[in-house]
Short mmCIF file of C-alpha atoms and ligand atoms in Angstrom, two decimals:
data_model
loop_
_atom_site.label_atom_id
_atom_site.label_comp_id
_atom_site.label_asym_id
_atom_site.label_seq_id
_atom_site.Cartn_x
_atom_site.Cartn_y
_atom_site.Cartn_z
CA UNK A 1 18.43 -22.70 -8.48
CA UNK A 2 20.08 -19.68 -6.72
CA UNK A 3 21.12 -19.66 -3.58
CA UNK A 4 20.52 -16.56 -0.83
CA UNK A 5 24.39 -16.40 -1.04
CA UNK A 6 24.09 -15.36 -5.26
CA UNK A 7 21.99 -12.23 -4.83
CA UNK A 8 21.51 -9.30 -1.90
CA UNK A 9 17.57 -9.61 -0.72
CA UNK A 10 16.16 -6.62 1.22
CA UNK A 11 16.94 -5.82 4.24
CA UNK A 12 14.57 -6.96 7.21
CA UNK A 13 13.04 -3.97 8.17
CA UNK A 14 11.78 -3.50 4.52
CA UNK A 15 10.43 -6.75 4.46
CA UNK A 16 8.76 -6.47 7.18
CA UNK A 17 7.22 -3.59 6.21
CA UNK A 18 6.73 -4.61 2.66
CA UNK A 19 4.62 -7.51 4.17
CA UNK A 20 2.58 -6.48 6.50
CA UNK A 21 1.84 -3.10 4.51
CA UNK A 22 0.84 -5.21 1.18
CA UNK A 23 -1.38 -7.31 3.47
CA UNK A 24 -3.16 -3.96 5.27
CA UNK A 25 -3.48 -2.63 1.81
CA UNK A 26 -4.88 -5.86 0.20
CA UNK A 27 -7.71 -5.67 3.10
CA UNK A 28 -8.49 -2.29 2.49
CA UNK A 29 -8.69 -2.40 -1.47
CA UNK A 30 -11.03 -5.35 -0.58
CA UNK A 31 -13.35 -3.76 2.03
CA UNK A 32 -13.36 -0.55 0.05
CA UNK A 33 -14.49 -2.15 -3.31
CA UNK A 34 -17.20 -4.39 -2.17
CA UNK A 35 -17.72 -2.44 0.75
CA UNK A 36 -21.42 -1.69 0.11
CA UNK A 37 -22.13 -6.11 -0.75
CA UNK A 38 -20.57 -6.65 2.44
CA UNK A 39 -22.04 -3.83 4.79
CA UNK A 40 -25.44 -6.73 4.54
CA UNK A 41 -23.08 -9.34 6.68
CA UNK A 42 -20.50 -6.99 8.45
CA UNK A 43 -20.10 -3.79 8.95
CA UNK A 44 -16.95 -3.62 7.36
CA UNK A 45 -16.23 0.55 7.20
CA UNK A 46 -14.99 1.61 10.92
CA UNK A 47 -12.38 -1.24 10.22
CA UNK A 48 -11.78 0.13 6.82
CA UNK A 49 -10.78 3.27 7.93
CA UNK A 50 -8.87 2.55 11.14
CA UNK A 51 -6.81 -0.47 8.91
CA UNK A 52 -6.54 2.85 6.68
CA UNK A 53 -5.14 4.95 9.21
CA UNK A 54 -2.47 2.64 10.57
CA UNK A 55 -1.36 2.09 6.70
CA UNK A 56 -0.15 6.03 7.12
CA UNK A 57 1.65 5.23 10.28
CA UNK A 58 3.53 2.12 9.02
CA UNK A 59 3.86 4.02 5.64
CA UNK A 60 5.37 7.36 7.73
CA UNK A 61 7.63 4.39 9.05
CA UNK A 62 8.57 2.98 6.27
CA UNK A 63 9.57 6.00 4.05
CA UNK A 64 11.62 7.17 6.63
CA UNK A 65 13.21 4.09 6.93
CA UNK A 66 13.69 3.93 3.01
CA UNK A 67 15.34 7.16 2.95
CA UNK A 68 18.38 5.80 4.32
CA UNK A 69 19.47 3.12 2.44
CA UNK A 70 19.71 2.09 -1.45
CA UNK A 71 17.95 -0.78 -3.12
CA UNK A 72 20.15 -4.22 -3.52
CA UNK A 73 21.60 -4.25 -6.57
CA UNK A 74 19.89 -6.43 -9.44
CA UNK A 75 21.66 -9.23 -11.08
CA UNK A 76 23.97 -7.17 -13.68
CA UNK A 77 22.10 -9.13 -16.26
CA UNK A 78 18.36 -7.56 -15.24
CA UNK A 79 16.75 -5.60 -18.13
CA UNK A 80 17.25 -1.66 -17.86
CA UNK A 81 13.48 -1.22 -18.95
CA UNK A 82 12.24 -3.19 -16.11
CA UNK A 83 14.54 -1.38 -13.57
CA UNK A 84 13.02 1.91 -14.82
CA UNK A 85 9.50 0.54 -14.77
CA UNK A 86 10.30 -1.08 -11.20
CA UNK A 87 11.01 2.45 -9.87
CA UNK A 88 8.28 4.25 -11.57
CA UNK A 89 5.60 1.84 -9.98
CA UNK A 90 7.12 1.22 -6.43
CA UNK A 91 7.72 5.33 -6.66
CA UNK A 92 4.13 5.39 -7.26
CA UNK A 93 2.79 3.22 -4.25
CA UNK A 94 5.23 5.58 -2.17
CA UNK A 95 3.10 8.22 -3.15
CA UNK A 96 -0.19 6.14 -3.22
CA UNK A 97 0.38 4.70 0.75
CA UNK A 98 0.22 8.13 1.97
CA UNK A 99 -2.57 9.84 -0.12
CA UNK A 100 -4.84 7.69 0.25
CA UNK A 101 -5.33 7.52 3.74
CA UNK A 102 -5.26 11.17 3.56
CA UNK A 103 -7.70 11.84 1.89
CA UNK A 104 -9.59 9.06 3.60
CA UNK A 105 -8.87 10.85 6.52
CA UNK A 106 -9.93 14.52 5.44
CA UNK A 107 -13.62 13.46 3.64
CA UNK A 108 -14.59 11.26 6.81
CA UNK A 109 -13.78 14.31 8.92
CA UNK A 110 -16.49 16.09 7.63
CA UNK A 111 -18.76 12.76 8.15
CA UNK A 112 -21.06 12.26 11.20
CA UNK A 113 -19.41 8.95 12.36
CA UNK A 114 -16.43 9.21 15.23
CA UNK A 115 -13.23 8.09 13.90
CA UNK A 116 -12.14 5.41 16.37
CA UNK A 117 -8.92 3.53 15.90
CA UNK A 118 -10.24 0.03 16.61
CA UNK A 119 -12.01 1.06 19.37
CA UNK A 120 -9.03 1.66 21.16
CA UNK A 121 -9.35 5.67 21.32
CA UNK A 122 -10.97 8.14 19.20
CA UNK A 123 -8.19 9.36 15.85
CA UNK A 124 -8.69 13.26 15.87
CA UNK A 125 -10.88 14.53 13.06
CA UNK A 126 -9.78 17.39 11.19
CA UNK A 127 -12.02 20.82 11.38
CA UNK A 128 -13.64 20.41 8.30
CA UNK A 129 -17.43 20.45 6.93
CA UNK A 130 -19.26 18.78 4.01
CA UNK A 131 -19.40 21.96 2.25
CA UNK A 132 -15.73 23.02 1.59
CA UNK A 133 -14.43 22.24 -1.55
CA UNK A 134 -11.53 20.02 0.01
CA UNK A 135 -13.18 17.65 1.30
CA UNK A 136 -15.23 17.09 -2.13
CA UNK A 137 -12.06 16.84 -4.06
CA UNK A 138 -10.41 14.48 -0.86
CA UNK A 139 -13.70 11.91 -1.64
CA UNK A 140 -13.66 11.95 -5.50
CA UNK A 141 -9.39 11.69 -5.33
CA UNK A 142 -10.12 8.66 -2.61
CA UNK A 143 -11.88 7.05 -5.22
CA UNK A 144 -10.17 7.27 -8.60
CA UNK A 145 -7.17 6.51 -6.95
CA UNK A 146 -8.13 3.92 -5.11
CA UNK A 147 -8.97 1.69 -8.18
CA UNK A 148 -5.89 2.90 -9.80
CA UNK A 149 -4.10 1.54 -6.60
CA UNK A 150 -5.69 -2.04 -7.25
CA UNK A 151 -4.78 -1.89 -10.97
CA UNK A 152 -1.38 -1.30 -9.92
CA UNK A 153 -1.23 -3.61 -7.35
CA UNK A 154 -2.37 -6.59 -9.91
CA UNK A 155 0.68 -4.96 -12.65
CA UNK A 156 2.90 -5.22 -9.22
CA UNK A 157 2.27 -9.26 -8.69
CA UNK A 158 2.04 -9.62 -12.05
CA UNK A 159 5.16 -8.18 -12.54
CA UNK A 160 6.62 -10.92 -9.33
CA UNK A 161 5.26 -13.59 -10.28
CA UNK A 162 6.23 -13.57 -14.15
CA UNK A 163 10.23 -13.08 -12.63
CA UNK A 164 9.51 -15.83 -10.70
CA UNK A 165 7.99 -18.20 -12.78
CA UNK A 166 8.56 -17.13 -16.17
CA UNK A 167 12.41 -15.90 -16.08
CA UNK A 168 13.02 -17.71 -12.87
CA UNK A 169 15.57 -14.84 -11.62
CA UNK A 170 15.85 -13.90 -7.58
CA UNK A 171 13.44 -10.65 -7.84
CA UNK A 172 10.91 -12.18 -5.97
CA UNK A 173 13.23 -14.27 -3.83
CA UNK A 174 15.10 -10.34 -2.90
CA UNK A 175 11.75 -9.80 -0.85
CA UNK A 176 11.05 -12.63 0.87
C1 HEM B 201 -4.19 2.82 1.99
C2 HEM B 201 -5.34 2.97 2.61
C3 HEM B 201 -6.67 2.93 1.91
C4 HEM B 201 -7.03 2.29 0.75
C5 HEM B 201 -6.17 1.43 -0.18
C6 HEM B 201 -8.44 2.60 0.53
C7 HEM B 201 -9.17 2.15 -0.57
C8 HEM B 201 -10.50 2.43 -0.79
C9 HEM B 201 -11.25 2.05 -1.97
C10 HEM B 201 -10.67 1.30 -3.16
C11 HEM B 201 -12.52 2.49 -1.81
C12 HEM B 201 -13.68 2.29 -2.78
C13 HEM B 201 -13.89 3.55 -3.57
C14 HEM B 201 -15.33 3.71 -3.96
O1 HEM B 201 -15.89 2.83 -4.61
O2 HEM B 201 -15.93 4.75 -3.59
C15 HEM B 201 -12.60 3.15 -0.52
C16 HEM B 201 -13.74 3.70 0.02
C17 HEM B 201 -13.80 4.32 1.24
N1 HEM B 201 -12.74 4.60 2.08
FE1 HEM B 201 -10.85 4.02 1.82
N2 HEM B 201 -8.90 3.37 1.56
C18 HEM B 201 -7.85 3.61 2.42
C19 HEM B 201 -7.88 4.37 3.58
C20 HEM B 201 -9.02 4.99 4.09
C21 HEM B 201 -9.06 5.80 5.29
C22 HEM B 201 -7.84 6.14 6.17
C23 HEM B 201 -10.35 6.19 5.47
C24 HEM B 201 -10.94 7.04 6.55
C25 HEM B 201 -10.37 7.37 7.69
C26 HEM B 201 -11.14 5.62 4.39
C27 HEM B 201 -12.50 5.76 4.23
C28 HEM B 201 -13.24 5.27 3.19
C29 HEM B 201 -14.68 5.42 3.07
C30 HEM B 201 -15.61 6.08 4.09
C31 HEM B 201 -15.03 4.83 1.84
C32 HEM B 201 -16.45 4.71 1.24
C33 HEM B 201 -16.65 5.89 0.35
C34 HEM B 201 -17.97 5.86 -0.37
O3 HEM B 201 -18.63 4.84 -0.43
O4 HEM B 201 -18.32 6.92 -0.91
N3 HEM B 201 -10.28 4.90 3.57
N4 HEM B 201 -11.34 3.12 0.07
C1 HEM B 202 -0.48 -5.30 -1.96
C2 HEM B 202 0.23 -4.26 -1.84
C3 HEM B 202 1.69 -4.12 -2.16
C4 HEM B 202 2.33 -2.91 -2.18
C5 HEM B 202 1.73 -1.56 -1.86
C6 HEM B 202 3.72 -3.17 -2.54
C7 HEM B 202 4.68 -2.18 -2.63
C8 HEM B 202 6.00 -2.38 -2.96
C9 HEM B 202 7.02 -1.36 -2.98
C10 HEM B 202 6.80 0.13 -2.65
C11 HEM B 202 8.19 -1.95 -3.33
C12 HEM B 202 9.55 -1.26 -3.46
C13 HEM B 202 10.32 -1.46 -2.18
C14 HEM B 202 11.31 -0.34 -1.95
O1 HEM B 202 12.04 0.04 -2.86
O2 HEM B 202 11.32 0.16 -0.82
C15 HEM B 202 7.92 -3.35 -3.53
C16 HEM B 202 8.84 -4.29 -3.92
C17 HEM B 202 8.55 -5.59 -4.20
N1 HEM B 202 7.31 -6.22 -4.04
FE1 HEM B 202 5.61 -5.37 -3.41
N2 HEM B 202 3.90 -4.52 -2.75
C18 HEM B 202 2.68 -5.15 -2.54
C19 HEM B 202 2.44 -6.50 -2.63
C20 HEM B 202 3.31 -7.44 -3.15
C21 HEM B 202 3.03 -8.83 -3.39
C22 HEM B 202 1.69 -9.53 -3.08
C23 HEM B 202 4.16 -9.39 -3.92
C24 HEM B 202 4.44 -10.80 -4.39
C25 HEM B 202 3.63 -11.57 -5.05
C26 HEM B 202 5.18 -8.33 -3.99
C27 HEM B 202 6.45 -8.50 -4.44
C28 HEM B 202 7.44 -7.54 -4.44
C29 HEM B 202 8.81 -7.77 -4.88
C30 HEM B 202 9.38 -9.07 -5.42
C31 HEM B 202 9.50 -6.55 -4.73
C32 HEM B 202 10.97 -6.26 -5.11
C33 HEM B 202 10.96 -5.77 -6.52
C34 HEM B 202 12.27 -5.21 -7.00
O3 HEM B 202 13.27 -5.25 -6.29
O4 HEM B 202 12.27 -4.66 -8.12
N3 HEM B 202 4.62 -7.18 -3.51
N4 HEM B 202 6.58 -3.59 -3.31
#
């Protein structure tokens, strides 16, 4: 087996972030799919959103952080087609870690509830009402993209675990 020595991992920052960003997310995909079985045992929604809302801060973070510096290198051997794949999807949850929370963000503005940030203070709402369009659109988008988040996220440690196991080459080892 490889050592660390044979191939460039991320750097710590990013998997830091990577970490404790996938487990944030992981919660939230949870809460907010079987949100309604488990409002009977726990009232699982004022955690959902403020977990939500410090996903956009790490993710604000994070994206500025990735915007100066470049991937490692893969191992010269790596398939092309997976490298372009790789980007497309990781672009994707990019885009994904900051929509969602926005839009999470905009619909429960218009909601009766206070949005408090684990009880610590209240987050400010934005001036918006149940009737304008927006905040419609910011539900139904919350949604759809929501589940397309989880489907992605099962393709994404799919995708680990098969280099891992299957070809048994460092692209799981690079984040860790
Ligand atoms: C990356 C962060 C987030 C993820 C991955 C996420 C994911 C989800 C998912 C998958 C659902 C279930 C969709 C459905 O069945 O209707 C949901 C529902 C919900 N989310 Fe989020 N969410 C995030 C952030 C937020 C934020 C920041 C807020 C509010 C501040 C929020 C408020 C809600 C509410 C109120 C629901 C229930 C909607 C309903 O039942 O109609 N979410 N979320
Ligand atoms: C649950 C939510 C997760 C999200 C949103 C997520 C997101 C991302 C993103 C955006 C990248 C690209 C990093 C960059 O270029 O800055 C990445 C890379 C990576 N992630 Fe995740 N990740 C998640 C969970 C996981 C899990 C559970 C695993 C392992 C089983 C994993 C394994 C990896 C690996 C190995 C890479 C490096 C891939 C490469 O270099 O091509 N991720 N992830």
């Amino acid at each position: 087996m490889a050592t660390t020595a044979d191939y460039v991992r991320y750097n710590s920052v990013a998997r830091a972030l990577h970490w404790s960003i996938g487990v944030l997310i992981l919660f939230n995909l949870f809460t907010g799919i079987f949100g309604e079985g488990l409002e009977k045992m726990w009232e699982s929604m004022p955690v959902h959103k403020a977990t939500g809302l410090l996903i956009l801060l790490l993710s604000l973070v994070r994206f500025g952080w990735r915007l100066r510096w470049t991937t490692p290198d893969y191992p010269v051997d790596f398939n092309p087609g997976f490298r372009k794949f790789a980007a497309a999807t990781h672009g994707t949850f990019y885009l994904l870690m900051l929509i969602l929370p926005v839009t999470g963000w905009i619909f429960t503005s218009a909601g009766k509830y206070p949005l408090s940030f684990y009880g610590l203070f209240d987050w400010p709402k934005l001036a918006l009402t149940k009737d304008m369009p927006i905040v419609g659109a910011a539900h139904e988008t919350h949604e759809i993209l929501g589940y397309a988040f989880a489907a992605l996220v099962v393709l994404h440690v799919g995708a680990a675990l098969y280099h891992h196991f299957a070809l048994k080459d460092p692209t799981l080892r690079r984040m860790l």
